[in-house]
Each structure stands twice: as C-alpha cells, then as structure tokens.
C-alpha cells in the first residue's frame, strides 16, 4: 500500500446500502466507489499528485498508481529467506531502533554466519582446493564444531560426490543476502519504523513477541494494537487540549471520515482526463465533430496495413530504389485483378531484393533453390513463393499455387496486403535497414545539436546587443544633456553679446551726444569700439551656425544607421526563418517512423501523412478507419476539441502546429481532384466520330507507373 507522508493511507469502504443497478464512480486502481462526482474527482486529483511513496522500495515523488507499480516490481526483487532463517531475521527486526541501512547490515551478517540446508557456497576440498558445494544435511548442532554433509559440484552444478566437512572449511565467496536486497524485505515485513514493528500476522506466524522490550519502556506505547512513539502521544494529548493545531492535507483524512461536505470545494486544475471533464458555464460553444469519410476500396480491416506498407515504401524509397507513388494509386493497384501490375511488381521486387542482399535466412533459402540472380517481371512470383514458404503462415501458404500459376491478381486484397505486411516486417529486421536507421539517428542528433547551438549563439548575441544598446542609450542621454546645456549657453552668450552691443552703442551714443559740442576726439574712439564689437558678434554667430550644421549632419548619420540596422534585422529575420525551414526539411528527410498527431476523448487516433494530405482517423480498437479531406472539416475538428482534457489538448496543439501545412496539402489535393474530374468528363464527352486519340482515364494512372529508380 503506498504511503502518504510516511503513513499508510486507508482506502474508503464501499457504501453499505448500494443498489446493484445504481450508477456510481469507481477508481480504476483502488476499486473505491463514490456516489458524488466532486468527491470522486477530488480523490482522483489526490492520487495524481506526486506526493506518494513506494512502501517496499522507498521511492518518493510518485503518483499513487506509479507507487503501486513500483511496489509490484520491488516485491519481485525481495529475497526469499529460508524458513530456518526467517525467524532469526524477523526477531532482529522486531522493535529495533537502528536505521534501515544499519539494520540491513546487521541481518546480512547474521544470515552469513548461519548456514542452512540447500545453501550453495564454497568448501575446502583436500585435493582440489576451494570447490563449489551444496549443504545436504546438518549433522551436529553448535557454533564452530558443527559438521555438514555437502555435495561437491562441477561446473555444470552436477553432483560429483558427497563428503562431511567442518564449519571452518565452508566459506561464502559472495554474501547470499546483500544490504540492498534486504531493505525491501524489511519494509515489506513492517508497518512502522523507529522502532521497526512487524505486521501482526507475520509476528504471530513465526511466534515473535509483540510486546515492547524493557529498554523501550517510556519511549513507546501501544494503543488499539498499534505501536506509537511516546513523543507522538504527547503531541496527540496537546492537540486534544487545544494547545497545538496540526496542518492536514486537504481532503485526504476528511474524505476518509466523510467530512468532505464541510470543507470548501477546491477548484479543478485542468487539464484532467478527458472522460472526467464535465460541461461548465465558462465553456465556449463547441462545434459538432464531423463524421470522417469511409469510402475505401480495400476492406475496412485492411486499411491499417495499406497505410503502413505505403508509408514505409514512401519513407524509405531511396533505400528500396523505388520511385514514390500516391496512396490512391497504391490502393487501386491492390484492388486491380491484373497479375502483372507494374506498381505491385516493383514494390514486391524492391522488398525481396533488399531481403536477398541482407544474406540472411531468405538469402540462404534462395541459394539452395538455384534461382536467377536478378528479380524480373517473369520470375518475381518465384521469389515471392519462396518467401511465403519460409515464413510458413497458414493463411498465405494456401495461395502459393495460385501465385505460381500466374494469377496473383485474383488474390483478395486482404491476402495481398498481409503478404506485403510480412515483407515489410522482415525488411525492418535486416541489418541494412537497421544500419540506415542508426545513421538517421546520428544525423538527427547532429542536426538537433546544431540547431540548439545556433539558438544559443543567437540568444547570446541578442543579449550582448541589448546590453550595448542600453549603454548607448545611457551615454546618449548624458551627451544630450550636455549638448542642450552648451546650446543654451551659446544662445544666452549670443544674446548677451547683442545686449552688450546695444548697451555700448547706447552708451556711446550718449557719450557722443553729450561730448559732441565739447570733445570731438572721443567721437573717433567710440566709432572704433562699435566696429570691433560688430566684428566679434559676427564671428560668434558664424560659430553657432557651424555647430548647428554639424548637429544636423550627426542626426542624418544616425538616421542612416537606423535604416541600415532595420534592413539587417529584416535580412536576419528572413535568414532565421530560412534556417529553421532548412532544419525541419533535413529532419523530415531522416524520418524514423510516423507518429500520431494525438488522441481524442474516446481514444481515437489521428494520423497525418504529408505525402497524401488527408487526416486519417483510427478507432480505439483499430477496426474502423476514416479520413478528413478538406479544410472545413479540419476547422470543425479543431472547434470540437475540449482543451480541458489531457488528450484533446495535446491533439489540438499538434493540429495547430501542422495546420498551415495540412491546409496547403489539402488545397493541393482538392485542385488535383478537380482537374482529374474535369479530365474524366472530357473523356466521356468526346464524340465517337472524332478520330483523335482520347485522353487516358486518370483513374487508371497507376497502370502507367514506371520505376525510374530501379537498380540495374
């Protein structure tokens, strides 16, 4: 039973007045039954939190279900201690105050000192030295003088002879029970630690006392058959008196005692399991999910094989030396009753050729039958019959005679796709394909590492640019303040010059007027001073104008720099997008396998193959298939997904990620379909009196397939 905060968590018992026909909610892994949905949801959310601990292994930070699985695996690793030693080991555990590590070491030492019947160890044989042996019987009881009847074993662990040896002649080359193997045994056997206390049934079975020893008096106490620490008892007494209030995990003990109605309901944290999602007042109006089309030409139970074989041949076309073909052409070729359809012949030949090059079981079988070296249009059925005989599947073996007679086209589509499926499975196990997959894995890792490195380098440059920009802004602010101060001072200085000039002129004029009748010599001095002041004013005005022109030049340069930076950023942005597209293309070229887009509420799987464009829908039991073939259906599907559910949220993200590409492929497909329909109508309208050759029917385009990548 998983632990919550190092304590056992009791499960709820089913309601006593439960009606057999009553609809209830049940937890799958604990079998707890709830009538109220909110209580059930709170318990599910509690089980999904990573607060649980595996009781056997001690692993923490697990969900309840993960802790159950961990306990199941750890229980298998618990060592089987012989019955003769079980009582001794349990007595050592009972009421021990040692740590888990020290207690496991103590038990391991005791078990190593005690020998038991059936133990396999090493003994000192007089002629051969140390040899493996097995204890058959204990002859005398004691500590050192005990003698044992042993059987000497050879390398194959078969008995050579028997002998009687002393205890001193027997040694363990390796300890039979290690510390790590005994830890789960201790946890499994006890229900508490410090002191370690055995389960009542286990103690009763091996007649081990359940009363605490004298040295633990005052440290532990027993209440309702359960051992508690004295400190915990004092804490419980203080809590009952109201002096101490302990914090409790919301919902865990209250649910167990049926007090959930008194607590406040916690808001649901989405996403949750899709089947648990209930309609809410804040939900948007979801669109009705469109029904997928199911007009396949092959039987419904063969659609999965059809897609698998076609996707493999399209993904590894270069390795197979097989020119890619459309899914519709492949489906039409499978349903065609002709025996030597080029598309089918080339598909089988490329797969059989790769099996032949692998030099495995199929290669040796072909060599024994002295077949022709090359697989051609005339002998490909012989190679195919050899393959069917090797795999020896009854459903296919009955069709060998039909294939040998040259009537492969008369086989059912189910048989054809089954043979191709087995061919693909055999090809996937060849060394050639495995080496190619390993090469793809390495190349993808290099691409991912390069992409990550470029992203880190770009981030570093961006941070450095922002730091430089911040420094330049701060410097610009300081320079701007100083420039403003200088400009204002120059303005004031120029005004002061004008004021000084005017004052001097006024003053000089007054002097001239007052001295005009009396002192004619001062008139010439005043005129000279006026001329000098005008010249100095003109020079200062010229300096101010040159500084203004320089400021204008600086602003023009800054504007040009900004324009150049904008052009560079635009170029970098385009190059960044081109680089991202390059990485996506290169990674897609090295495809390992096609993954689903996701699952919906009912576990239906959604597939998208970029070479076809359609979005395929597979039912949860893989018995029903369908597809969406237009943008409107994809939009309706997106509008019907509820992001409150885990599966539908993940599916919605994946569809949004590939939405533009899906729509582009669907539009391209719809245009091709419209052109094909127009061609078919043109063929039907052509008059019989016209002697010109009619156009070929696009529905029979698969008959014109030519493998241009075929090996010579």
XYZ file of C-alpha atoms in Angstrom:
712
model
C 0.000 0.000 0.000
C 1.558 3.368 -0.988
C 2.458 5.761 1.803
C 1.396 9.373 2.196
C 3.844 11.365 4.319
C 5.367 8.052 5.517
C 1.974 6.858 6.744
C -0.419 4.255 5.426
C -3.381 5.804 3.631
C -6.660 3.978 4.335
C -8.988 3.321 1.415
C -12.695 4.002 1.608
C -15.096 1.133 2.030
C -17.998 0.834 -0.446
C -21.392 2.193 0.692
C -23.415 -0.384 2.589
C -26.801 0.498 1.046
C -25.517 0.276 -2.541
C -28.069 -0.753 -5.132
C -26.746 -3.189 -7.801
C -28.325 -1.067 -10.556
C -27.103 2.259 -9.169
C -24.702 4.308 -11.326
C -21.557 5.168 -9.387
C -17.992 6.398 -9.949
C -15.155 3.911 -9.370
C -11.410 4.496 -9.143
C -9.785 2.025 -11.513
C -6.708 1.045 -9.479
C -8.156 1.151 -5.923
C -11.725 -0.050 -6.700
C -13.151 2.679 -4.440
C -16.784 3.571 -5.166
C -18.234 7.097 -4.970
C -21.718 8.427 -5.439
C -20.792 12.112 -5.540
C -18.801 13.190 -8.598
C -16.998 16.053 -6.850
C -15.724 13.769 -4.068
C -14.618 11.256 -6.692
C -12.803 13.985 -8.648
C -11.051 15.262 -5.511
C -9.835 11.756 -4.732
C -8.600 11.257 -8.315
C -6.708 14.572 -8.163
C -5.164 13.492 -4.852
C -3.994 10.199 -6.368
C -2.457 12.037 -9.337
C -0.315 14.311 -7.200
C 3.348 13.333 -6.821
C 3.225 13.022 -3.052
C 3.186 9.225 -2.681
C 5.960 6.855 -1.654
C 6.521 3.212 -2.552
C 6.340 1.220 0.668
C 8.718 -1.546 -0.463
C 11.462 0.344 -2.336
C 11.127 3.703 -0.570
C 10.940 5.675 -3.829
C 9.193 9.030 -3.440
C 7.714 11.758 -5.609
C 5.318 9.286 -7.272
C 1.640 9.239 -8.112
C -0.500 6.652 -6.352
C -0.644 4.417 -9.419
C 3.123 4.705 -10.007
C 3.697 3.765 -6.369
C 1.518 0.654 -6.819
C 3.524 -0.406 -9.877
C 6.783 0.267 -8.033
C 5.629 -1.913 -5.125
C 4.749 -4.716 -7.541
C 8.197 -4.663 -9.183
C 10.051 -4.241 -5.892
C 8.206 -7.171 -4.308
C 9.561 -9.468 -7.027
C 13.110 -8.449 -6.053
C 12.623 -9.213 -2.338
C 14.916 -12.162 -1.488
C 13.397 -15.458 -0.400
C 14.891 -16.109 3.005
C 14.839 -19.795 4.009
C 12.323 -20.772 6.656
C 15.116 -21.813 9.009
C 16.464 -18.236 8.992
C 13.206 -16.320 8.736
C 12.502 -16.336 12.480
C 16.007 -15.114 13.269
C 15.766 -12.278 10.734
C 12.326 -11.186 11.981
C 13.463 -11.283 15.620
C 16.311 -8.939 14.684
C 13.862 -6.540 13.043
C 11.214 -6.513 15.802
C 11.425 -3.305 17.898
C 14.857 -2.405 16.513
C 15.802 1.275 16.774
C 18.549 1.069 14.135
C 18.426 2.904 10.827
C 17.382 0.961 7.746
C 20.970 0.745 6.491
C 22.413 -0.475 9.810
C 19.566 -2.932 10.343
C 20.063 -4.437 6.880
C 23.816 -4.800 7.540
C 23.151 -6.489 10.887
C 20.737 -9.012 9.355
C 23.116 -9.715 6.450
C 25.971 -10.524 8.874
C 23.761 -12.853 10.918
C 22.474 -14.673 7.840
C 26.014 -15.070 6.542
C 27.187 -16.658 9.778
C 24.337 -19.173 9.817
C 24.369 -21.998 7.271
C 21.241 -23.800 6.157
C 20.240 -26.788 4.086
C 20.311 -26.030 0.381
C 22.870 -23.223 0.635
C 25.357 -23.187 -2.241
C 28.804 -21.953 -1.181
C 32.470 -22.955 -1.432
C 34.313 -25.576 0.610
C 37.945 -26.512 1.113
C 38.386 -29.817 -0.716
C 41.604 -31.592 0.140
C 42.646 -32.453 -3.406
C 41.249 -29.546 -5.440
C 41.233 -26.632 -3.007
C 38.141 -24.395 -2.987
C 35.241 -26.019 -4.852
C 31.535 -25.219 -5.032
C 29.319 -27.338 -2.853
C 25.761 -27.616 -1.588
C 24.760 -28.360 2.012
C 22.654 -31.519 2.240
C 22.392 -32.077 5.996
C 23.406 -30.517 9.298
C 24.967 -33.310 11.414
C 25.821 -31.623 14.712
C 24.382 -28.532 16.342
C 26.757 -25.885 17.601
C 28.683 -22.839 16.528
C 32.173 -23.773 15.318
C 32.264 -27.562 15.738
C 29.154 -28.143 13.650
C 29.655 -30.574 10.780
C 27.811 -30.577 7.492
C 27.176 -33.138 4.814
C 27.857 -31.438 1.473
C 27.727 -32.413 -2.193
C 30.639 -31.272 -4.367
C 29.513 -29.683 -7.625
C 31.170 -29.416 -11.025
C 30.987 -26.519 -13.482
C 27.532 -27.608 -14.611
C 26.375 -27.753 -10.981
C 26.069 -31.548 -11.089
C 26.892 -33.601 -8.002
C 30.310 -35.288 -8.168
C 30.470 -36.825 -4.694
C 29.450 -36.173 -1.117
C 31.590 -35.508 1.923
C 31.447 -34.351 5.540
C 33.230 -31.098 6.348
C 33.621 -28.754 9.311
C 32.212 -25.277 9.573
C 35.659 -23.770 9.234
C 36.070 -25.396 5.800
C 32.999 -23.650 4.367
C 33.073 -20.042 3.252
C 30.838 -17.684 1.349
C 32.583 -16.339 -1.703
C 29.731 -13.888 -2.055
C 27.267 -12.827 0.601
C 23.915 -14.589 -0.005
C 21.920 -11.542 1.050
C 23.101 -8.004 0.337
C 22.060 -4.833 2.098
C 20.102 -3.554 -0.904
C 18.166 -6.806 -1.222
C 17.278 -6.850 2.477
C 15.951 -3.287 2.575
C 12.748 -4.133 0.645
C 12.330 -7.214 2.859
C 12.444 -5.045 5.987
C 9.985 -2.510 4.578
C 7.606 -5.226 3.439
C 7.659 -7.000 6.813
C 6.969 -3.902 8.970
C 4.239 -1.311 9.254
C 6.317 1.362 11.033
C 9.910 2.379 11.742
C 11.831 3.668 14.802
C 11.093 1.251 16.262
C 10.574 -1.235 13.457
C 7.435 -3.233 14.199
C 6.375 -6.369 12.317
C 2.895 -6.956 10.960
C 0.734 -8.810 13.468
C 0.081 -11.776 11.166
C 3.785 -12.191 10.414
C 4.774 -11.990 14.095
C 2.054 -14.472 15.039
C 3.096 -16.898 12.274
C 6.706 -17.101 13.472
C 5.783 -16.780 17.196
C 7.581 -13.488 17.755
C 6.632 -11.387 20.765
C 4.599 -8.266 20.065
C 5.271 -6.673 23.465
C 7.893 -3.913 23.544
C 11.153 -4.847 25.357
C 12.084 -3.303 28.700
C 14.678 -0.958 27.208
C 11.875 0.759 25.246
C 9.642 1.389 28.243
C 8.711 5.048 28.350
C 9.695 5.512 24.700
C 6.811 3.699 23.012
C 3.246 2.807 23.909
C 0.545 0.572 22.415
C -2.881 1.936 21.541
C -5.532 -0.128 19.728
C -2.916 -2.751 18.916
C -0.629 -0.218 17.161
C 2.764 0.872 18.484
C 3.368 4.637 18.778
C 6.283 6.781 19.927
C 5.964 8.499 23.314
C 6.667 11.883 21.696
C 3.770 11.323 19.346
C 1.493 10.513 22.281
C 2.421 13.765 23.991
C 1.758 15.647 20.782
C -1.640 13.952 20.468
C -2.523 14.912 24.061
C -1.541 18.529 23.418
C -3.614 18.548 20.264
C -6.642 17.250 22.131
C -6.254 20.004 24.738
C -6.266 22.673 22.036
C -2.694 23.909 22.565
C -1.363 22.592 19.236
C -3.030 22.513 15.825
C -1.525 20.345 13.142
C -1.732 21.074 9.478
C -3.557 18.426 7.460
C -3.519 17.683 3.777
C -6.757 18.973 2.355
C -9.196 16.271 1.504
C -7.156 13.165 2.485
C -8.413 12.462 6.023
C -11.633 14.416 5.631
C -12.678 12.215 2.727
C -11.838 9.095 4.706
C -14.122 10.184 7.572
C -16.854 11.558 5.303
C -16.346 15.257 6.097
C -15.941 16.481 2.547
C -19.210 18.383 2.577
C -17.956 20.590 5.405
C -14.828 21.640 3.523
C -14.648 24.151 0.751
C -14.637 22.659 -2.722
C -11.301 23.044 -4.445
C -11.295 24.392 -7.999
C -10.476 21.743 -10.593
C -6.993 22.040 -12.060
C -7.155 21.425 -15.788
C -6.226 19.537 -17.859
C -7.644 16.302 -16.447
C -8.628 13.004 -18.007
C -10.995 13.691 -20.895
C -13.661 11.279 -19.649
C -13.828 13.183 -16.340
C -14.456 16.576 -17.960
C -17.952 17.857 -17.280
C -19.703 20.746 -19.099
C -19.013 24.106 -17.448
C -20.603 27.525 -17.578
C -17.382 29.064 -18.880
C -17.068 26.612 -21.777
C -17.180 28.013 -25.319
C -19.694 26.713 -27.813
C -18.095 23.572 -29.196
C -18.765 22.649 -32.798
C -20.157 19.284 -33.812
C -17.363 16.925 -34.776
C -17.594 15.994 -38.477
C -18.032 12.360 -39.480
C -14.988 11.101 -41.373
C -15.354 9.658 -44.856
C -15.036 5.884 -45.117
C -15.115 5.241 -48.870
C -12.073 2.969 -49.020
C -11.734 0.462 -51.838
C -9.984 -2.102 -49.669
C -11.844 -3.816 -46.781
C -12.027 -1.782 -43.590
C -9.831 -4.184 -41.596
C -7.039 -3.808 -44.208
C -6.757 -0.003 -44.162
C -4.129 -0.089 -41.417
C -1.916 -2.473 -43.410
C -2.453 -0.379 -46.545
C -1.250 2.789 -44.804
C 1.659 1.034 -43.086
C 3.061 -0.542 -46.270
C 2.595 2.640 -48.314
C 4.174 4.846 -45.630
C 7.188 2.526 -45.328
C 7.735 2.416 -49.096
C 7.397 6.209 -49.311
C 9.671 6.911 -46.342
C 12.482 4.561 -47.410
C 12.032 4.855 -51.174
C 15.709 5.711 -51.775
C 16.909 2.721 -49.789
C 14.487 0.472 -51.689
C 15.273 2.135 -55.057
C 11.530 2.563 -55.538
C 10.016 5.664 -57.114
C 7.331 7.068 -54.756
C 3.677 6.667 -55.709
C 0.451 8.078 -54.317
C -1.746 6.278 -51.809
C -4.675 6.240 -54.242
C -2.551 4.607 -56.960
C -1.373 2.000 -54.467
C -4.944 1.273 -53.344
C -6.146 0.974 -56.952
C -3.239 -1.332 -57.785
C -4.032 -3.590 -54.818
C -7.683 -3.879 -55.890
C -6.827 -4.445 -59.561
C -7.294 -8.014 -60.803
C -4.420 -7.901 -63.265
C -1.496 -10.209 -62.476
C 1.484 -8.117 -63.610
C 0.657 -4.573 -62.493
C 3.990 -2.739 -62.633
C 3.446 -0.874 -59.375
C 2.765 -4.113 -57.461
C 5.614 -5.986 -59.160
C 8.145 -3.229 -58.400
C 7.010 -2.961 -54.780
C 7.445 -6.694 -54.171
C 10.692 -6.809 -56.123
C 12.310 -3.959 -54.202
C 11.435 -5.551 -50.837
C 12.562 -9.030 -51.933
C 15.765 -7.578 -53.414
C 16.662 -5.966 -50.089
C 15.998 -9.250 -48.248
C 18.231 -11.026 -50.758
C 21.079 -8.527 -50.263
C 20.924 -8.980 -46.482
C 22.284 -12.549 -46.787
C 20.104 -13.901 -44.035
C 17.710 -16.852 -43.845
C 15.936 -15.807 -47.030
C 19.232 -15.479 -48.913
C 20.361 -18.985 -47.927
C 16.973 -20.448 -48.908
C 17.127 -18.786 -52.321
C 20.666 -20.063 -52.919
C 19.588 -23.631 -52.253
C 16.873 -23.376 -54.932
C 19.199 -22.025 -57.643
C 17.100 -19.022 -58.609
C 18.097 -16.424 -61.180
C 20.361 -13.672 -59.887
C 18.019 -10.842 -60.840
C 14.387 -10.401 -59.856
C 12.458 -9.615 -63.027
C 8.888 -9.312 -64.239
C 8.836 -13.020 -65.121
C 10.372 -14.612 -62.002
C 9.286 -12.295 -59.144
C 6.473 -14.698 -58.190
C 9.037 -17.487 -57.630
C 10.910 -15.347 -55.119
C 7.596 -14.403 -53.501
C 6.581 -18.079 -53.139
C 9.955 -18.843 -51.535
C 9.352 -16.074 -49.015
C 5.842 -17.361 -48.178
C 7.226 -20.870 -47.621
C 9.918 -19.508 -45.290
C 7.572 -17.514 -43.058
C 5.171 -20.516 -43.076
C 1.917 -18.718 -42.264
C -1.060 -20.947 -42.976
C -3.345 -18.248 -44.378
C -0.754 -17.342 -47.015
C 0.606 -20.821 -47.776
C -2.709 -21.894 -49.293
C -2.300 -19.239 -52.013
C 1.110 -20.408 -53.273
C -0.369 -22.492 -56.080
C -2.468 -19.551 -57.284
C 0.608 -17.309 -57.375
C 2.715 -19.927 -59.176
C 0.071 -20.243 -61.902
C 0.438 -16.517 -62.571
C -2.885 -15.437 -61.059
C -1.593 -13.167 -58.305
C -4.149 -10.505 -59.215
C -7.021 -12.859 -58.315
C -5.974 -12.926 -54.642
C -8.071 -10.999 -52.156
C -6.866 -7.550 -51.151
C -6.588 -8.802 -47.569
C -4.127 -11.538 -48.631
C -2.080 -9.160 -50.798
C -1.712 -6.619 -48.002
C -0.963 -9.370 -45.478
C 1.934 -10.640 -47.615
C 3.254 -7.092 -48.050
C 2.940 -6.503 -44.305
C 5.072 -9.573 -43.548
C 7.591 -8.473 -46.180
C 7.914 -5.051 -44.548
C 8.299 -6.630 -41.089
C 11.098 -8.876 -42.369
C 12.821 -5.963 -44.115
C 12.711 -3.911 -40.912
C 14.704 -6.649 -39.173
C 17.530 -6.681 -41.719
C 20.972 -5.284 -40.976
C 20.742 -2.916 -43.962
C 17.668 -1.137 -42.596
C 18.981 -1.140 -39.027
C 22.250 0.449 -40.130
C 20.299 3.056 -42.071
C 18.139 3.788 -39.035
C 21.243 4.126 -36.854
C 22.696 6.515 -39.427
C 19.490 8.546 -39.420
C 19.536 8.694 -35.626
C 23.090 10.046 -35.597
C 22.339 12.600 -38.311
C 19.211 13.762 -36.490
C 21.208 14.176 -33.284
C 23.789 16.275 -35.152
C 21.017 18.424 -36.671
C 19.349 18.924 -33.302
C 22.677 19.798 -31.692
C 23.482 22.292 -34.473
C 20.040 23.838 -34.199
C 20.388 24.131 -30.431
C 23.861 25.631 -30.758
C 22.667 28.249 -33.246
C 19.765 29.143 -30.964
C 22.140 29.570 -28.008
C 24.540 31.668 -30.100
C 21.682 33.831 -31.328
C 20.466 34.325 -27.779
C 23.958 35.303 -26.654
C 24.305 37.842 -29.467
C 20.866 39.219 -28.686
C 21.779 39.699 -25.033
C 25.049 41.411 -25.958
C 23.223 43.691 -28.392
C 20.683 44.645 -25.740
C 23.478 45.421 -23.281
C 25.280 47.596 -25.838
C 22.018 49.321 -26.687
C 21.345 50.042 -23.028
C 24.850 51.501 -22.640
C 24.484 53.629 -25.774
C 21.114 54.928 -24.576
C 22.595 55.933 -21.228
C 25.559 57.596 -22.960
C 23.199 59.348 -25.392
C 21.176 60.741 -22.522
C 24.291 62.170 -20.893
C 25.568 63.617 -24.189
C 22.149 65.081 -24.931
C 22.047 66.878 -21.605
C 25.497 68.346 -22.143
C 24.655 69.383 -25.714
C 21.472 71.093 -24.514
C 23.412 72.948 -21.847
C 26.040 74.038 -24.354
C 23.374 75.179 -26.827
C 21.532 77.166 -24.194
C 24.728 78.783 -23.040
C 25.655 79.676 -26.599
C 22.199 81.186 -27.117
C 22.474 83.152 -23.919
C 26.003 84.145 -24.808
C 24.894 85.405 -28.210
C 22.015 87.343 -26.647
C 24.382 88.779 -24.097
C 26.624 89.964 -26.870
C 23.714 91.685 -28.570
C 22.663 93.215 -25.278
C 26.210 94.348 -24.610
C 26.476 95.752 -28.090
C 23.224 97.650 -27.719
C 24.246 98.940 -24.339
C 27.595 100.002 -25.621
C 26.018 101.706 -28.620
C 23.514 103.457 -26.397
C 26.226 104.375 -24.013
C 28.498 105.566 -26.743
C 25.684 107.470 -28.345
C 25.011 109.206 -25.085
C 28.654 109.989 -24.763
C 28.784 111.248 -28.333
C 25.713 113.379 -27.883
C 26.963 114.757 -24.633
C 30.512 115.324 -25.940
C 29.596 116.463 -29.400
C 29.851 120.201 -28.681
C 32.760 119.856 -26.257
C 35.224 116.903 -27.199
C 35.468 115.946 -30.868
C 38.385 113.437 -30.237
C 36.146 110.962 -28.286
C 33.849 110.603 -31.314
C 36.538 108.623 -33.230
C 37.229 106.275 -30.226
C 33.537 105.411 -29.884
C 33.221 104.647 -33.599
C 36.241 102.278 -33.436
C 34.765 100.373 -30.447
C 31.409 99.987 -32.224
C 33.116 98.453 -35.306
C 35.108 95.960 -33.166
C 32.003 94.824 -31.250
C 30.150 94.185 -34.542
C 33.034 92.065 -35.878
C 33.189 89.901 -32.726
C 29.383 89.407 -32.843
C 29.551 88.237 -36.485
C 32.318 85.695 -35.634
C 30.288 84.248 -32.765
C 27.178 83.959 -34.948
C 29.236 82.095 -37.566
C 30.485 79.612 -34.923
C 26.905 78.948 -33.730
C 25.727 78.324 -37.295
C 28.602 75.828 -37.953
C 27.766 73.905 -34.759
C 24.103 73.670 -35.817
C 25.139 72.330 -39.222
C 27.356 69.698 -37.554
C 24.415 68.647 -35.337
C 22.236 68.218 -38.440
C 24.931 66.038 -40.052
C 25.057 63.835 -36.927
C 21.257 63.323 -36.950
C 21.355 62.381 -40.656
C 24.084 59.807 -39.975
C 22.091 58.334 -37.107
C 19.018 58.057 -39.355
C 21.065 56.235 -41.996
C 22.465 53.884 -39.374
C 18.931 53.121 -38.131
C 17.737 52.369 -41.670
C 20.704 50.102 -42.229
C 20.015 48.287 -38.919
C 16.370 47.773 -39.902
C 17.436 46.273 -43.219
C 19.917 43.995 -41.442
C 17.322 42.843 -38.909
C 14.852 42.097 -41.727
C 17.526 40.119 -43.559
C 18.437 38.277 -40.367
C 14.773 37.517 -39.724
C 14.350 36.055 -43.202
C 17.606 34.099 -42.888
C 16.476 32.813 -39.487
C 13.192 31.570 -40.943
C 15.041 30.008 -43.864
C 17.410 28.295 -41.441
C 14.519 26.948 -39.381
C 12.810 25.634 -42.507
C 16.099 24.037 -43.559
C 16.407 22.157 -40.268
C 12.788 20.976 -40.478
C 13.318 19.717 -44.032
C 16.523 17.897 -43.180
C 14.995 16.276 -40.081
C 11.949 15.158 -42.046
C 14.196 13.587 -44.683
C 15.653 11.357 -41.986
C 12.304 10.087 -40.738
C 12.364 7.057 -38.448
C 8.637 6.384 -38.215
C 5.378 8.285 -38.475
C 3.829 9.316 -35.165
C 0.175 10.017 -34.474
C -0.990 13.582 -34.026
C -2.743 12.501 -30.848
C -5.923 11.016 -29.429
C -9.357 12.441 -28.721
C -11.666 11.915 -25.771
C -12.627 8.395 -26.915
C -9.016 7.314 -27.627
C -9.446 7.585 -31.400
C -6.029 8.133 -33.008
C -5.377 10.787 -35.649
C -2.746 10.310 -38.368
C -1.417 12.738 -40.940
C 0.854 11.719 -43.814
C 2.400 14.709 -45.545
C 2.690 12.781 -48.844
C -1.083 12.284 -49.019
C -2.550 15.344 -47.270
C -5.589 13.699 -45.716
C -6.016 13.314 -41.971
C -6.896 9.716 -41.085
C -8.889 8.686 -38.012
C -8.333 5.271 -36.399
C -10.786 3.933 -33.820
C -9.548 2.847 -30.403
C -9.866 -0.846 -31.343
C -8.246 -0.262 -34.800
C -11.261 -1.796 -36.562
C -12.677 1.393 -38.092
C -10.895 3.965 -40.246
C -11.918 7.264 -41.818
C -10.391 10.463 -43.148
C -10.903 14.228 -43.465
C -10.106 15.656 -46.881
C -10.936 19.386 -46.735
C -10.031 22.449 -44.680
C -13.604 22.945 -43.430
C -13.571 19.514 -41.765
C -10.243 20.277 -40.074
C -11.691 23.557 -38.744
C -14.754 21.748 -37.398
C -12.499 19.166 -35.754
C -10.446 21.928 -34.110
C -13.609 23.608 -32.868
C -14.872 20.363 -31.289
C -11.777 19.652 -29.170
C -12.047 20.481 -25.467
C -8.708 21.785 -24.086
C -9.764 20.847 -20.546
C -8.995 17.224 -21.383
C -5.422 15.948 -21.482
C -5.686 14.028 -24.752
C -7.690 16.590 -26.695
C -5.455 19.443 -25.533
C -2.364 17.610 -26.812
C -4.150 16.782 -30.081
C -5.206 20.410 -30.506
C -1.616 21.608 -30.072
C -0.320 19.158 -32.662
C -3.011 20.070 -35.213
C -2.300 23.774 -34.658
C 1.394 23.092 -35.208
C 0.822 21.476 -38.623
C -2.351 23.401 -39.515
C -0.878 25.524 -42.311
C 0.841 22.543 -43.919
C -2.252 20.354 -43.624
C -4.416 23.037 -45.263
C -1.864 23.591 -48.032
C -1.693 19.858 -48.819
C -5.487 19.564 -48.744
C -5.908 22.509 -51.133
C -3.348 20.980 -53.475
C -5.177 17.674 -53.280
C -8.556 19.292 -53.987
C -7.127 21.050 -57.077
C -5.696 17.784 -58.382
C -9.034 16.096 -57.773
C -10.886 18.845 -59.647
C -8.511 18.509 -62.597
C -8.977 14.762 -62.584
C -12.768 15.062 -62.614
C -12.547 17.561 -65.474
C -10.407 15.110 -67.454
C -12.839 12.265 -66.830
C -15.752 14.393 -68.030
C -13.765 15.388 -71.125
C -13.183 11.712 -71.928
C -16.913 10.974 -71.601
C -17.978 13.935 -73.775
C -15.574 13.100 -76.601
C -17.563 12.119 -79.730
C -17.001 8.742 -81.319
C -16.798 10.385 -84.763
C -13.622 12.247 -83.772
C -10.654 10.202 -84.854
C -8.206 11.854 -82.428
C -6.942 9.573 -79.636
C -8.943 10.009 -76.440
C -7.201 11.032 -73.254
C -6.365 8.340 -70.740
C -8.636 7.856 -67.764
C -6.923 9.349 -64.664
C -8.397 6.543 -62.542
C -6.066 4.110 -64.348
C -2.948 6.248 -63.841
C -1.389 3.516 -61.663
C -1.114 1.305 -64.777
C 1.399 3.764 -66.263
C 3.744 3.615 -63.265
C 7.425 3.277 -64.157
C 10.114 2.763 -61.523
C 12.835 5.160 -62.686
C 14.911 4.475 -59.548
C 15.217 0.759 -60.234
C 18.620 -0.835 -59.721
C 20.429 -2.011 -62.837
